[in-house]
Every structure is written in C-alpha cells, then in structure tokens.
CSV table of C-alpha atoms in Angstrom, one decimal:
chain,number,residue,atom,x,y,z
I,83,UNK,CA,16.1,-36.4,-30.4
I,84,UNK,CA,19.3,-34.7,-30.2
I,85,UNK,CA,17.8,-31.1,-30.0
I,86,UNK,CA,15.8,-31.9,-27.7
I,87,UNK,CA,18.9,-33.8,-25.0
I,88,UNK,CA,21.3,-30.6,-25.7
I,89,UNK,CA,18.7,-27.4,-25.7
I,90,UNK,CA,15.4,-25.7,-23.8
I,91,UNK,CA,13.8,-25.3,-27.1
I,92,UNK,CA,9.8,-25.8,-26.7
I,93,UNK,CA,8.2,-28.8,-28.0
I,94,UNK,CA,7.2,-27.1,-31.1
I,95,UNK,CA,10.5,-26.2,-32.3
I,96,UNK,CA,12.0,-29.6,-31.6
I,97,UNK,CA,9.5,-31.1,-34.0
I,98,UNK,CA,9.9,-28.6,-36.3
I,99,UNK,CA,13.6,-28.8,-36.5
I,100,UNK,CA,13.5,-32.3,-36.8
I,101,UNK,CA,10.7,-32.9,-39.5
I,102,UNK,CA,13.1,-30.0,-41.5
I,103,UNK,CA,15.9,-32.6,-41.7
I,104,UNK,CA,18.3,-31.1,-39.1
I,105,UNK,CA,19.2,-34.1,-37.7
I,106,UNK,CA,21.9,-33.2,-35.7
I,107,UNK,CA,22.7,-29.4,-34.5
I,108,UNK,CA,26.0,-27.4,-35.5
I,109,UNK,CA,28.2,-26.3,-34.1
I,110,UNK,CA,27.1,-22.7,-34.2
I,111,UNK,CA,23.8,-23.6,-32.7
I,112,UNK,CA,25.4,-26.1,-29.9
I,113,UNK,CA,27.3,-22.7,-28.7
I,114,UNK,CA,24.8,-20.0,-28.8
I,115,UNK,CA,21.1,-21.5,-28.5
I,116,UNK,CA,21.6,-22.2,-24.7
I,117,UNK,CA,23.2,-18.4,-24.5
I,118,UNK,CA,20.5,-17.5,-26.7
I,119,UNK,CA,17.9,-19.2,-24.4
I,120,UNK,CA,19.7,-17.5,-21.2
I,121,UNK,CA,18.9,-14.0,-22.5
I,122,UNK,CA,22.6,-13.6,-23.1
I,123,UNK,CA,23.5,-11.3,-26.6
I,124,UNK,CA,25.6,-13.2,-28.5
I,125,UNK,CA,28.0,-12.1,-31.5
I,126,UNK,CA,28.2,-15.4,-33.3
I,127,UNK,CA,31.0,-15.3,-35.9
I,128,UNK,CA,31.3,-18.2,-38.7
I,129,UNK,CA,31.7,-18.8,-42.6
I,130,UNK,CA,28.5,-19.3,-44.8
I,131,UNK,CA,26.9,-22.8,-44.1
I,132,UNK,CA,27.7,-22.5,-40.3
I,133,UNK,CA,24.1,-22.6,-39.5
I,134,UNK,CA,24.1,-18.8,-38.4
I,135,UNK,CA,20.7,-17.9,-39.8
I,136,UNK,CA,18.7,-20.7,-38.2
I,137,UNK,CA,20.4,-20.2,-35.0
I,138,UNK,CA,18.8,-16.8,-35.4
I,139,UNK,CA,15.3,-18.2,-36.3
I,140,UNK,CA,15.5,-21.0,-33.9
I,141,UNK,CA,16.3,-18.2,-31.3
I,142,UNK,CA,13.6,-16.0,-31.9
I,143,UNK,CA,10.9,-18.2,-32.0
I,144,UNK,CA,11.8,-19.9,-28.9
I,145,UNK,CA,10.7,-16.8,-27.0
I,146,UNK,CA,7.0,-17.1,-28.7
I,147,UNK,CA,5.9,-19.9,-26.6
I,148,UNK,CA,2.3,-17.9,-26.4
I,149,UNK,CA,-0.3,-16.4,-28.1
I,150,UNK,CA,0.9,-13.3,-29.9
I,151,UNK,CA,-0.9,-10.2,-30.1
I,152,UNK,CA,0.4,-8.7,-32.9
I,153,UNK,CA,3.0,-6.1,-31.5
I,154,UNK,CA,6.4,-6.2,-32.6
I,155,UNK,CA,8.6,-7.8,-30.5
I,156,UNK,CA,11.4,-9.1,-32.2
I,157,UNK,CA,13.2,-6.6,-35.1
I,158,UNK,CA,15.8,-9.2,-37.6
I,159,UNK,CA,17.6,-6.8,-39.7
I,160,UNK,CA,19.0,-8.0,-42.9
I,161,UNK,CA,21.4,-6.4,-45.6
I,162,UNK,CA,19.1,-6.4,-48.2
I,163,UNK,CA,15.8,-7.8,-50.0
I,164,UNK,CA,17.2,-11.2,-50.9
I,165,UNK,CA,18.4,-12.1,-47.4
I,166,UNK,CA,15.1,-10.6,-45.9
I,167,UNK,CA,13.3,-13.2,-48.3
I,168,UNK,CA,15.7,-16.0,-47.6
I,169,UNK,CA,14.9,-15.5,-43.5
I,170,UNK,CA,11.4,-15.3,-44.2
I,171,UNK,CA,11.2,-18.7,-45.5
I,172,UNK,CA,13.7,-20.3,-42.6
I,173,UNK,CA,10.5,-18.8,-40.4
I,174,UNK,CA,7.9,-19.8,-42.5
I,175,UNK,CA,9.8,-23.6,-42.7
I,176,UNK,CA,10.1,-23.5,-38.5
I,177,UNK,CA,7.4,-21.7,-37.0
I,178,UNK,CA,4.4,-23.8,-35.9
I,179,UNK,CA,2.9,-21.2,-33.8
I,180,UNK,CA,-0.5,-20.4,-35.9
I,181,UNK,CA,-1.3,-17.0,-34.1
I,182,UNK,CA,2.1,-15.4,-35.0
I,183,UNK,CA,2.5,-12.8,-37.9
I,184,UNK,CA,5.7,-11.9,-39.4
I,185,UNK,CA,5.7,-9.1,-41.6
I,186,UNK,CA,9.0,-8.1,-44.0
I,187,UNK,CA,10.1,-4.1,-44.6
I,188,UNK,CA,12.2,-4.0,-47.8
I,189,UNK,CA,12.7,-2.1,-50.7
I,190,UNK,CA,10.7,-4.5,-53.2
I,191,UNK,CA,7.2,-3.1,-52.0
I,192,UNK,CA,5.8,0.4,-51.5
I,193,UNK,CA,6.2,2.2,-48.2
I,194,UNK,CA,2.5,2.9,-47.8
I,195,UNK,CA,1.7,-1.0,-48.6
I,196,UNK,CA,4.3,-2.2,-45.6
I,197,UNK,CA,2.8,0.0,-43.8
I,198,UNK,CA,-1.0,-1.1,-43.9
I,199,UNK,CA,0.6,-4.6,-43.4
I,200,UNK,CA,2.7,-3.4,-39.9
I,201,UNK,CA,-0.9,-2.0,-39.1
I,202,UNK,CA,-3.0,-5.3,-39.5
I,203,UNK,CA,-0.2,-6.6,-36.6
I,204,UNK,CA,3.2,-8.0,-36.7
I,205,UNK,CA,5.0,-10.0,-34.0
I,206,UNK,CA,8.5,-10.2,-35.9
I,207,UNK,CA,9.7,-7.8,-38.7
I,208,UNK,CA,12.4,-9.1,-40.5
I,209,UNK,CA,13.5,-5.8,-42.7
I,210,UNK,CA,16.7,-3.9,-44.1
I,211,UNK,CA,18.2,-1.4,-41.7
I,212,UNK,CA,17.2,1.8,-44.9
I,213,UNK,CA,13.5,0.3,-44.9
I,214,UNK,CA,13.1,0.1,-41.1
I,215,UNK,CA,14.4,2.9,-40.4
I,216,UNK,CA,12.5,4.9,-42.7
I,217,UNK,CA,9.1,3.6,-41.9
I,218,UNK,CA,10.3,4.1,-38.3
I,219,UNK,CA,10.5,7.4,-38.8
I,220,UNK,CA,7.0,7.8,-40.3
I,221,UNK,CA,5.3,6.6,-37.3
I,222,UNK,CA,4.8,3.4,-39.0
I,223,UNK,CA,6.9,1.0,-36.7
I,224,UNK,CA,6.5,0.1,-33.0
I,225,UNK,CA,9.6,-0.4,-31.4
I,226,UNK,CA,8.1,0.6,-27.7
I,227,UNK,CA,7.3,-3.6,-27.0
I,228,UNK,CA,10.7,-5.0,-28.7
I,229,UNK,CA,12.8,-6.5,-26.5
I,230,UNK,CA,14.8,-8.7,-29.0
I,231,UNK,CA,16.9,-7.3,-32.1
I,232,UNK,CA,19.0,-9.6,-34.4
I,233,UNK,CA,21.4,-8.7,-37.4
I,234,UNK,CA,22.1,-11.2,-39.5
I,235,UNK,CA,25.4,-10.9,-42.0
I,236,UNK,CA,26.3,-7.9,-40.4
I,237,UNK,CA,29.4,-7.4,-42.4
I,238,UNK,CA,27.2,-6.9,-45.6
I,239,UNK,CA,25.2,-4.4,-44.0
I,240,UNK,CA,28.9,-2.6,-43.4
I,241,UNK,CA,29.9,-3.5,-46.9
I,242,UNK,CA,27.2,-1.6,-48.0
I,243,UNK,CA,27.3,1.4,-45.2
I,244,UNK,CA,23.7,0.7,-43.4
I,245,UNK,CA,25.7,1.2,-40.0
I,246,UNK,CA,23.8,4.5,-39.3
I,247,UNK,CA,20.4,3.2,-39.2
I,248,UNK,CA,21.1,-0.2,-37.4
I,249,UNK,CA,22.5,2.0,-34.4
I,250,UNK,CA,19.4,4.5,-35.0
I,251,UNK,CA,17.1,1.8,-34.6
I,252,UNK,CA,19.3,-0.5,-31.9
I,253,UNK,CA,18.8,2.9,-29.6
I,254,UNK,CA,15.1,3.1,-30.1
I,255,UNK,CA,14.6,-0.1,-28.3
I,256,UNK,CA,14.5,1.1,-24.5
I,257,UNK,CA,16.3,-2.5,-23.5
I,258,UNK,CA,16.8,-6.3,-25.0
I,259,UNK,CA,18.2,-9.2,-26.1
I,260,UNK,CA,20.7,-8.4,-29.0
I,261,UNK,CA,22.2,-11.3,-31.5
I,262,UNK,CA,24.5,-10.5,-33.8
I,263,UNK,CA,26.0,-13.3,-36.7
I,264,UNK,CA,28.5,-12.4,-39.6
I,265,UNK,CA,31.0,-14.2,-41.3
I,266,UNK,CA,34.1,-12.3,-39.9
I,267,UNK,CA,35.0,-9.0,-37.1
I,268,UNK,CA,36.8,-6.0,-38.1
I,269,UNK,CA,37.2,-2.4,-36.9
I,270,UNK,CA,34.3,-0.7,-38.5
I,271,UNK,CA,31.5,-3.8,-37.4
I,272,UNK,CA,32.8,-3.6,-33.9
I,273,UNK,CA,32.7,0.4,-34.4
I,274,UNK,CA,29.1,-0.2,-35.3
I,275,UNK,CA,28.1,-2.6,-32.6
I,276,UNK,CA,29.7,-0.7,-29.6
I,277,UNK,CA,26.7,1.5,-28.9
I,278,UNK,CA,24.6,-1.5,-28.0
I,279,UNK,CA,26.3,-4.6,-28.0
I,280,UNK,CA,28.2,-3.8,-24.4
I,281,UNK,CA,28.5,-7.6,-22.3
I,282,UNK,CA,28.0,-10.0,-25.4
I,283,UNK,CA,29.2,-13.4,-25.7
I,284,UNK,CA,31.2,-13.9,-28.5
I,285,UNK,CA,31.1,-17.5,-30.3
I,286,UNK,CA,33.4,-18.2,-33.4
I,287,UNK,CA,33.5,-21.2,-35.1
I,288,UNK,CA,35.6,-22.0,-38.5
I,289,UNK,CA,34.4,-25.2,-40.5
I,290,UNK,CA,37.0,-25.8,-42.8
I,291,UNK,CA,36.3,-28.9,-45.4
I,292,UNK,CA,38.3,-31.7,-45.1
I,293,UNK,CA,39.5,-32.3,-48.2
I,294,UNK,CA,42.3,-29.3,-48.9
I,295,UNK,CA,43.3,-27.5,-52.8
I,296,UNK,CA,46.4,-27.8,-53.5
I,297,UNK,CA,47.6,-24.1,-53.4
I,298,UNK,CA,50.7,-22.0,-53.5
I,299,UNK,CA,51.6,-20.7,-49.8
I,300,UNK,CA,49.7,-17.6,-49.1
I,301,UNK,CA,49.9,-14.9,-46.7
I,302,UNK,CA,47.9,-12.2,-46.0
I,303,UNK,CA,48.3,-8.3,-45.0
I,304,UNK,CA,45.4,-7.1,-43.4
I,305,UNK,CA,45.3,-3.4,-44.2
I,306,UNK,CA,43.2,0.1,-43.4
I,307,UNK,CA,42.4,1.5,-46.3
I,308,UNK,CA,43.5,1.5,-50.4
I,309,UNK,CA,46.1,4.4,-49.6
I,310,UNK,CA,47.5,1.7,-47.3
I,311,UNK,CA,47.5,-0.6,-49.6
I,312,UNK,CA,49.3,1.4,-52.3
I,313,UNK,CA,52.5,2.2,-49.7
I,314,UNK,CA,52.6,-1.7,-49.2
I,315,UNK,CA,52.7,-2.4,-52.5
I,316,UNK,CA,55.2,0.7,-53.7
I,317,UNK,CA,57.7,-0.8,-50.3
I,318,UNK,CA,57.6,-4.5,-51.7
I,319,UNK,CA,58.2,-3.4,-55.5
I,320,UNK,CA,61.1,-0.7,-54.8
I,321,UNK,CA,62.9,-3.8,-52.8
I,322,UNK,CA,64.6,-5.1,-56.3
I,323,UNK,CA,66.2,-8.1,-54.7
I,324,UNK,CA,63.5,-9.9,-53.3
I,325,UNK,CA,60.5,-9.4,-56.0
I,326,UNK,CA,62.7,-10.1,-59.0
I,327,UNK,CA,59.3,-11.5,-60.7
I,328,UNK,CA,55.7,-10.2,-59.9
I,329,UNK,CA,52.3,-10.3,-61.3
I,330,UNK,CA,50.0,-7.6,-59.5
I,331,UNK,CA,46.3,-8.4,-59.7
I,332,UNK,CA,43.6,-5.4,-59.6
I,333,UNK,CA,40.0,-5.9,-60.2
I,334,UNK,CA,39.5,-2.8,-62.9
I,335,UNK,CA,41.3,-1.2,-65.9
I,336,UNK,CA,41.2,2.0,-63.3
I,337,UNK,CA,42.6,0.5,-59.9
I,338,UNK,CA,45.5,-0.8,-62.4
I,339,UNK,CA,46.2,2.5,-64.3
I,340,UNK,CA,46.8,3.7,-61.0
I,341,UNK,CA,49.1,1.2,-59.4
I,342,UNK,CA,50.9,1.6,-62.9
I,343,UNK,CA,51.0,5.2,-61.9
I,344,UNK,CA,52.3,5.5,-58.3
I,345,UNK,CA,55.0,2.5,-59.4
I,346,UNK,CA,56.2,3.9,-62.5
I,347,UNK,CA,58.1,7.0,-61.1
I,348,UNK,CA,60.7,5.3,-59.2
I,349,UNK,CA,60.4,2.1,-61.3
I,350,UNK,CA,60.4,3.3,-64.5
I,351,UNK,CA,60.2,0.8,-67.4
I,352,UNK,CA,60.7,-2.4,-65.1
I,353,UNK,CA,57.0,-2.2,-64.4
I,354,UNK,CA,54.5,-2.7,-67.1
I,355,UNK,CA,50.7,-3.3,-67.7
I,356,UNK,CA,48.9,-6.4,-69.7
I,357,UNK,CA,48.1,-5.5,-73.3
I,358,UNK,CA,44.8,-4.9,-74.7
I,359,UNK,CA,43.9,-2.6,-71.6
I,360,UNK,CA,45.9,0.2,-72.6
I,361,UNK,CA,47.6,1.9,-75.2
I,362,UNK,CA,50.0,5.1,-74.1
I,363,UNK,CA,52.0,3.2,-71.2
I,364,UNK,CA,54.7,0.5,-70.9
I,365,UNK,CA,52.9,-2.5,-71.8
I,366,UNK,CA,53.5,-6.3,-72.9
I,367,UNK,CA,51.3,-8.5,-75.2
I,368,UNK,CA,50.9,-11.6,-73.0
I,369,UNK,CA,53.0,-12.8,-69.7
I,370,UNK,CA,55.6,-14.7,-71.9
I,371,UNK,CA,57.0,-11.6,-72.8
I,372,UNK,CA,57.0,-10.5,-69.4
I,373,UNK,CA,58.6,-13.8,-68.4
I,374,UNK,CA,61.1,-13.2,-71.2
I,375,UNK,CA,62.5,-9.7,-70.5
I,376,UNK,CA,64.9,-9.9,-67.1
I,377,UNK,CA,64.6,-6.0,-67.3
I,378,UNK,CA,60.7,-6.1,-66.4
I,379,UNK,CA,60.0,-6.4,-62.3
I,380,UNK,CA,56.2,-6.0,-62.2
I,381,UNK,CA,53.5,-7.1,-64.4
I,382,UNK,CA,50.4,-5.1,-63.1
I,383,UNK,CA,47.1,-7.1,-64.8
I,384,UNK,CA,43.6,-6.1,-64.8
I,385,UNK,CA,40.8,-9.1,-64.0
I,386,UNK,CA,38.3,-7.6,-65.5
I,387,UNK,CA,40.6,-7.9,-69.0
I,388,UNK,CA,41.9,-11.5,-68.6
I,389,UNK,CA,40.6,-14.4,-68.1
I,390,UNK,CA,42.9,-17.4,-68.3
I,391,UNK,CA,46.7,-16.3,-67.3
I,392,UNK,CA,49.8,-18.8,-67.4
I,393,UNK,CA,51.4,-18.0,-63.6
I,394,UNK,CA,54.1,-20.6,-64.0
I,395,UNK,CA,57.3,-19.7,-62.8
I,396,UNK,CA,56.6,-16.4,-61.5
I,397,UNK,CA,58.0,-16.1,-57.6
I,398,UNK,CA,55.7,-13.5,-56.5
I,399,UNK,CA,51.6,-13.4,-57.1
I,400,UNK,CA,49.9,-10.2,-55.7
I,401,UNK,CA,46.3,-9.5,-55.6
I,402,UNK,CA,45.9,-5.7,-54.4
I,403,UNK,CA,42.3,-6.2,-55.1
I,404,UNK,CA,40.0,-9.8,-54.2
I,405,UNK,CA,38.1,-10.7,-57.2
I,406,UNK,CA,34.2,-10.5,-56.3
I,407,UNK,CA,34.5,-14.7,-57.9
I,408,UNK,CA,36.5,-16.5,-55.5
I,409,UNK,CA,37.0,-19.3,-58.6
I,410,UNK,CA,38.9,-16.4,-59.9
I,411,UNK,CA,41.1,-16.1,-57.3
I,412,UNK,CA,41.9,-19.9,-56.4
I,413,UNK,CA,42.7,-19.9,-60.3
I,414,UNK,CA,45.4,-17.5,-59.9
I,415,UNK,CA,47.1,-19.6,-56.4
I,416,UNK,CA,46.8,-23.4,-57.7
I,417,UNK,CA,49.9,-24.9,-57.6
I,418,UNK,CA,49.7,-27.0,-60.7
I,419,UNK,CA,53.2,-28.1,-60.2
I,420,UNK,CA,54.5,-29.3,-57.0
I,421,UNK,CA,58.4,-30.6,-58.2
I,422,UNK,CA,58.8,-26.7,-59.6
I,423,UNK,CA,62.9,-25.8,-57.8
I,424,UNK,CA,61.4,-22.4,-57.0
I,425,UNK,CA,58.0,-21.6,-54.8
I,426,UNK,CA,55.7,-19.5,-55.9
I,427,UNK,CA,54.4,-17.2,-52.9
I,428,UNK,CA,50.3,-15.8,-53.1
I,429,UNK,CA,50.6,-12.2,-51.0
I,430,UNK,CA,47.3,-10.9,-50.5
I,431,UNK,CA,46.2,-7.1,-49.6
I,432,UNK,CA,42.4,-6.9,-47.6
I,433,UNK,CA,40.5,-4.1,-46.0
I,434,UNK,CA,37.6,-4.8,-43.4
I,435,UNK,CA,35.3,-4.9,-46.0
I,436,UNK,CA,37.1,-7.5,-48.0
I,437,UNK,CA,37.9,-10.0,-44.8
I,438,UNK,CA,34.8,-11.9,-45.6
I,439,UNK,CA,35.7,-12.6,-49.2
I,440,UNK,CA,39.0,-14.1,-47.7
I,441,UNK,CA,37.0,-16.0,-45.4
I,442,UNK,CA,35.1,-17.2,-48.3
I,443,UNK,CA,38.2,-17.9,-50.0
I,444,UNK,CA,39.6,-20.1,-47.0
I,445,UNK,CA,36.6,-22.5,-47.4
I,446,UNK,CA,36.8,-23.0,-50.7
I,447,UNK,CA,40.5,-24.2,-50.4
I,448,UNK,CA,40.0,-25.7,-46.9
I,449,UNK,CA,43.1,-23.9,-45.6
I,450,UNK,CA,44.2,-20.2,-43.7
I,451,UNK,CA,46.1,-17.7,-45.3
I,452,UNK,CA,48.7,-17.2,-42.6
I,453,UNK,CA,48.0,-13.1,-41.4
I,454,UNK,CA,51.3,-11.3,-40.6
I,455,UNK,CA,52.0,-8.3,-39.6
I,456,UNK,CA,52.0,-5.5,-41.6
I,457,UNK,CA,56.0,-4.1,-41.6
I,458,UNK,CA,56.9,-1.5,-39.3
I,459,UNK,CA,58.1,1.2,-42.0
I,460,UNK,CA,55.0,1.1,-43.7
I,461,UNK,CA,53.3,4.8,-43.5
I,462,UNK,CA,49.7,4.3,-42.6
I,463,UNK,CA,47.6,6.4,-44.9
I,464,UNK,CA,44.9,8.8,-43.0
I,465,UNK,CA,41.5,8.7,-44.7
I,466,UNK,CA,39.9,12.0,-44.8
I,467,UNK,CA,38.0,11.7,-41.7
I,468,UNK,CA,40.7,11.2,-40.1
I,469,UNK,CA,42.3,14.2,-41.7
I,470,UNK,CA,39.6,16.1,-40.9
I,471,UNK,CA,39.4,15.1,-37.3
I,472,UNK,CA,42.6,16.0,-37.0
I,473,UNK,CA,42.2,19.7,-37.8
I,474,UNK,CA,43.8,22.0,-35.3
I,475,UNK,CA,40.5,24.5,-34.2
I,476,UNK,CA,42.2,28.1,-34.2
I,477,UNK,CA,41.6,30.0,-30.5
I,478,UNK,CA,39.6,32.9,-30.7
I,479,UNK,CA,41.2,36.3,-30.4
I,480,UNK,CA,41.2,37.8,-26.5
I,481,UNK,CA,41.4,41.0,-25.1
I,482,UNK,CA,44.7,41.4,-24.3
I,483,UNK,CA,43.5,43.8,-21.4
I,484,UNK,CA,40.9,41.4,-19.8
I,485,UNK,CA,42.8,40.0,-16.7
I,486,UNK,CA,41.1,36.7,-14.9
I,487,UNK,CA,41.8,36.8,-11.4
I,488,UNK,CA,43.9,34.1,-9.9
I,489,UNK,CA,44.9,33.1,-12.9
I,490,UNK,CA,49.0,32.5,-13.4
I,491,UNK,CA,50.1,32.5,-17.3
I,492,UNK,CA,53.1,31.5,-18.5
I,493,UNK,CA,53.8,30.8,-22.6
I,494,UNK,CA,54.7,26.6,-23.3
I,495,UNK,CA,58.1,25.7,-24.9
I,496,UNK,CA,57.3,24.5,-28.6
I,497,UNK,CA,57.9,21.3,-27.6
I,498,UNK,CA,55.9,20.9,-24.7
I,499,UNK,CA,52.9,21.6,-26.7
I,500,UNK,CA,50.9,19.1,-27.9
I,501,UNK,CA,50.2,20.3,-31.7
I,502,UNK,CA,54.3,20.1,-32.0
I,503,UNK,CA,55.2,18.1,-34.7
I,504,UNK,CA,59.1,16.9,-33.6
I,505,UNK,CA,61.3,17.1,-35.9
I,506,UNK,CA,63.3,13.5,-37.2
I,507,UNK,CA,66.3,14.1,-35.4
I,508,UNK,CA,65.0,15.4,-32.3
I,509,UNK,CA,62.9,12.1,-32.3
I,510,UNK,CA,65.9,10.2,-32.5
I,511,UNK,CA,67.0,11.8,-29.7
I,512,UNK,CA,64.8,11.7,-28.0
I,513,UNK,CA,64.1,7.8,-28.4
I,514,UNK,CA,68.2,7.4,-28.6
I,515,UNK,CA,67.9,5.3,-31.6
I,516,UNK,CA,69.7,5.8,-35.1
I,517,UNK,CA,68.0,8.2,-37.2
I,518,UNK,CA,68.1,6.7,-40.7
C-alpha cells in the first residue's frame, strides 16, 4: 500500500492504481502528487517513461472525489490526436468514479459532432490546443467553472507552434490550478508559459538506465536558431588545425547543399559532399576516398542518402541536424573500437525545438552529452522578428514654429544617442581592450 503511506489520494484512486499494476510510485509522481494535492502548479520536467502522464491523470481525478454535474472543470491539453487518445485511456484505466464524463476535442471527429458531445455534459476535456480553442470560440466550450488546466508534452505542442491557443485558452480561465509536464525547458516553452504559470514548482527528474552504450565523447552546443548554427559550423571548419578530419551530418539533400554552400567560398575544394546526392559540386564516391585525400577537410553527408557509413578514424563527427531516429544517430557515435591512438569527438548542434530529441538520445545511451558554452566570437544570428523588432520608427515631421512652453531643447552628441551604432575602434576604446 505504498500509494496510499506516501500520498492524500482518495480511496478510489489507491485501488485503482494498484489493481493497474503500479506497484510502487515514481519518482515523478513521489515529487509532484503531494504539490499536486496542495493546489500548487507544478512544471514537472522528465524523459518519456517518467510517469509524467499519469501523474497528470492521477492529479486530476483526485479533485473528483464527488458527484459530477457535467461542467467542465478540468481542460488536459495535448499536442495532438494520438496523445489525446493515449490520455484518454490512462483515464478510462484509473477513473472509478461512475458519474464522471470525459469528453475528447481533436481533429479526428467533426466540429459539430464534439460539440453535441460537450453539450450532453463533460467534466474533463482532454483536447488539442487548435481544436479547443476553435470550439471555444464557437460558443461551444465552457471554460467559466474550470479551475484546473494541464498540458501534457508541452514541448510538442511548441514543436509544432500551438503556443498561441494554449495562452488564449490558459487566459480564459478566470483562476486555477495549472500542471505543466514535458520532457525538457527552453526559451520559447518558458516564453509560452509566462502568462500563466507565475509561482510554479518546478520538479525535474532524469532516469538514466543503468546499463551505459559505449559511445564516442560527445558534447553539445545548445544554439538559437539554424543561422546560428551555420556561423558555428563555418568558425570550427575555417580553424584548419584543429578539424583536420570531419564528417558533417544534415538531415536533407537541401540543409547539406547549403552547408556545402556557405563552406565552400573560403574552403574551397577541401570540403566536399557524399556521392549520389549531387552532381555539379565537389563530391566523393564513398568516405574512403574522403579518408584517402589529405587535401579534403570536410565531408558534409546527407541522412536521408545514406544509411550505413564507415566513421572509423575520423577525429571529428558533426551532426548540424538530429536525425528524427535516434538509432540513427547512436549509429553514427558508437565507439566500435576502444584501443584506436586517436579519439573520435561526437559535436552536436540543437535548437529549443530539438533539446527533446537529445534528451531522447541521452536515455537511449544512458549517459549526458556534456553542454558547453557556445564560444564568445560566435555572431548570434537575428531571426526576422528580431529584425523586425528592431526597426528604428522614424519621428514625425514638426512644426518648426510650434514652441512648447517650458520646454529646454538641446541636440544629443551621436554617441549619446541610443540608435548609435559605435564604431570597432571606438569600442575598443572605450572597453580599453585590443581591437583585433
């Protein structure tokens, strides 16, 4: 009776749990549930198989210790029809209270039909953030009695830009409980959650299997954006000395063609692409022939072209891009050869939206790429937002004969102005440090 020694569930639940085969609660669930219980929100932040979505069910039907009348009160918003389905059936396994309906809004039905269904009553709604919202807006769906939201694999619902409507929605509901669960935390999730996740708890745990793949050392370079990631990769490759060997891995025929591209200017023919992709650039049959020409630095390789690659001997394995197969990957990092005189180092480029494949990646292995920071001459590239943010708004013309009284004028120096752009020297100067 373990659940029932460690947490305020109601009698139902602990039966339930324990006739389901959870024996023994995880960690996940021995850090939030008591939160959960409190009426604390909770961001709960752990790899897949960390318990995360029954946590979630667990702590939604704990506050249904009543009759329901068939208002909503709890909103689970999912990433899409598959995951609504999936937390649907944890319910359905769980839930021993008769009297309470749980309806599902997803793309897989017609509007009008999830609709009649909201009508006949609903006391949880598990949907996707597009579906929600849109019935939402049709007068369709109550939010006025919720008091408890829930997102589960929030960084899917980022992945796939459903930000919008969670916040639409998570401001509809006057006040509540909030529980958030995803596999990892970046910028744009916390951007997403700030508008209504303001005192939460947050609860990370990282099960990493025992038993470890033997793997090259790998290190990571957490990055903003792809423009980002193509300065990091054209300041590693123009450094001669260092990568003397180095396979680049991109997902697509395109991505590659481009790193070929922005490398080839200043590299010239010392970086080539993997024959049969393409035809009009510098290219080489197989990665023998890359091995065998010293005059050949980079060997930029397409996944979506190769599927078996000989990687032995090479000093330097790059993957600009993480292969949506995490097999893939791994393939590429194995160390097959542990009494090799040189080590092979795995470098790996990620955006937000990628962190969770690396997560992914980690538990397969059973080990941590080791982050580092990203080097201080790299030139952050501005997205277009940004860019556009950025825009200087031109003042409107006055009349140079209106006169405000009281008012003292006087012209700024250029540079105490704050749309000056210094100059490199003056910088210098102005930080006394070498200009290089």
């Amino acid at each position: 009776m373990a659940w029932a020694e460690k947490f305020k569930l109601n009698k139902q639940l602990i039966k339930a749990v324990t006739e389901a085969g959870f024996d023994m609660p995880k960690e996940m669930q021995l850090k939030t549930l008591t939160r959960i219980a409190g009426g604390q929100d909770v961001i709960g932040i752990g790899p897949e198989g960390a318990g995360k979505t029954t946590t979630l069910v667990l702590g939604t039907l704990n506050r249904f210790g009543y009759k329901a009348d068939g208002v909503p009160r709890a909103l689970i918003l999912a990433p899409d029809q598959e995951r609504v389905f999936e937390i649907v059936a944890q319910f359905d396994r769980l839930n021993r209270n008769s009297t309470l309906r749980i309806v599902s809004l997803h793309s897989g039905a017609p509007v009008d039909q999830q609709m009649d269904d909201l009508a006949d009553g609903a006391d949880i709604v598990v949907a996707t953030p597009d579906r929600a919202r849109a019935i939402y807006l049709k007068l369709g769906l109550n939010l006025n009695k919720v008091n408890f939201m829930a997102i589960d694999d929030a960084h899917l619902i980022v992945k796939q830009g459903l930000q919008l409507p969670v916040i639409e929605l998570a401001n509809s509901i006057d006040k509540g409980q909030h529980l958030v669960f995803t596999e990892v935390m970046h910028d744009k999730l916390e951007k997403m959650l700030a508008p209504f996740m303001l005192n939460a708890a947050t609860i990370e745990v990282d099960e990493l299997p025992e038993e470890k793949i033997r793997t090259h050392p790998q290190i990571l370079y957490h990055v903003p954006n792809f423009g980002t990631k193509l300065n990091l990769l054209s300041l590693f490759m123009y450094d001669e000395e260092l990568f003397t060997k180095t396979v680049v891995f991109a997902n697509t025929k395109t991505t590659a063609e481009t790193l070929y591209k922005n490398l080839e200017n200043r590299l010239r023919k010392s970086v080539v692409l993997l024959a049969p992709a393409f035809h009009e650039h510098h290219q080489v049959k197989d990665i023998n022939e890359f091995k065998a020409n010293d005059a050949q630095r980079v060997l930029i390789v397409a996944g979506e072209t190769v599927t078996d690659i000989d990687l032995s001997g090479i000093p330097f394995i790059l993957h600009f891009d993480l292969p949506l197969e995490k097999e893939e990957f791994i393939g590429h990092i194995v160390n097959n050869n542990l009494e090799a005189e040189e080590e092979t180092l795995a470098i790996t480029f990620a955006t937000d939206i990628e962190l969770d494949q690396v997560r992914k990646i980690e538990q397969a292995t059973g080990q941590k790429m080791q982050s580092v920071e990203l080097p201080e001459e790299l030139v952050i590239q501005k997205t277009r937002k940004q860019k556009e943010s950025e825009k200087v708004v031109k003042p409107t013309k006055e009349d140079p004969n209106k006169h405000v009284p009281g008012e003292a004028f006087h012209e700024k120096k250029p540079e105490n102005a704050k749309t000056y752009n210094f100059s490199a020297n003056k910088k210098a100067k102005m930080n006394k440090k070498k200009n290089h």
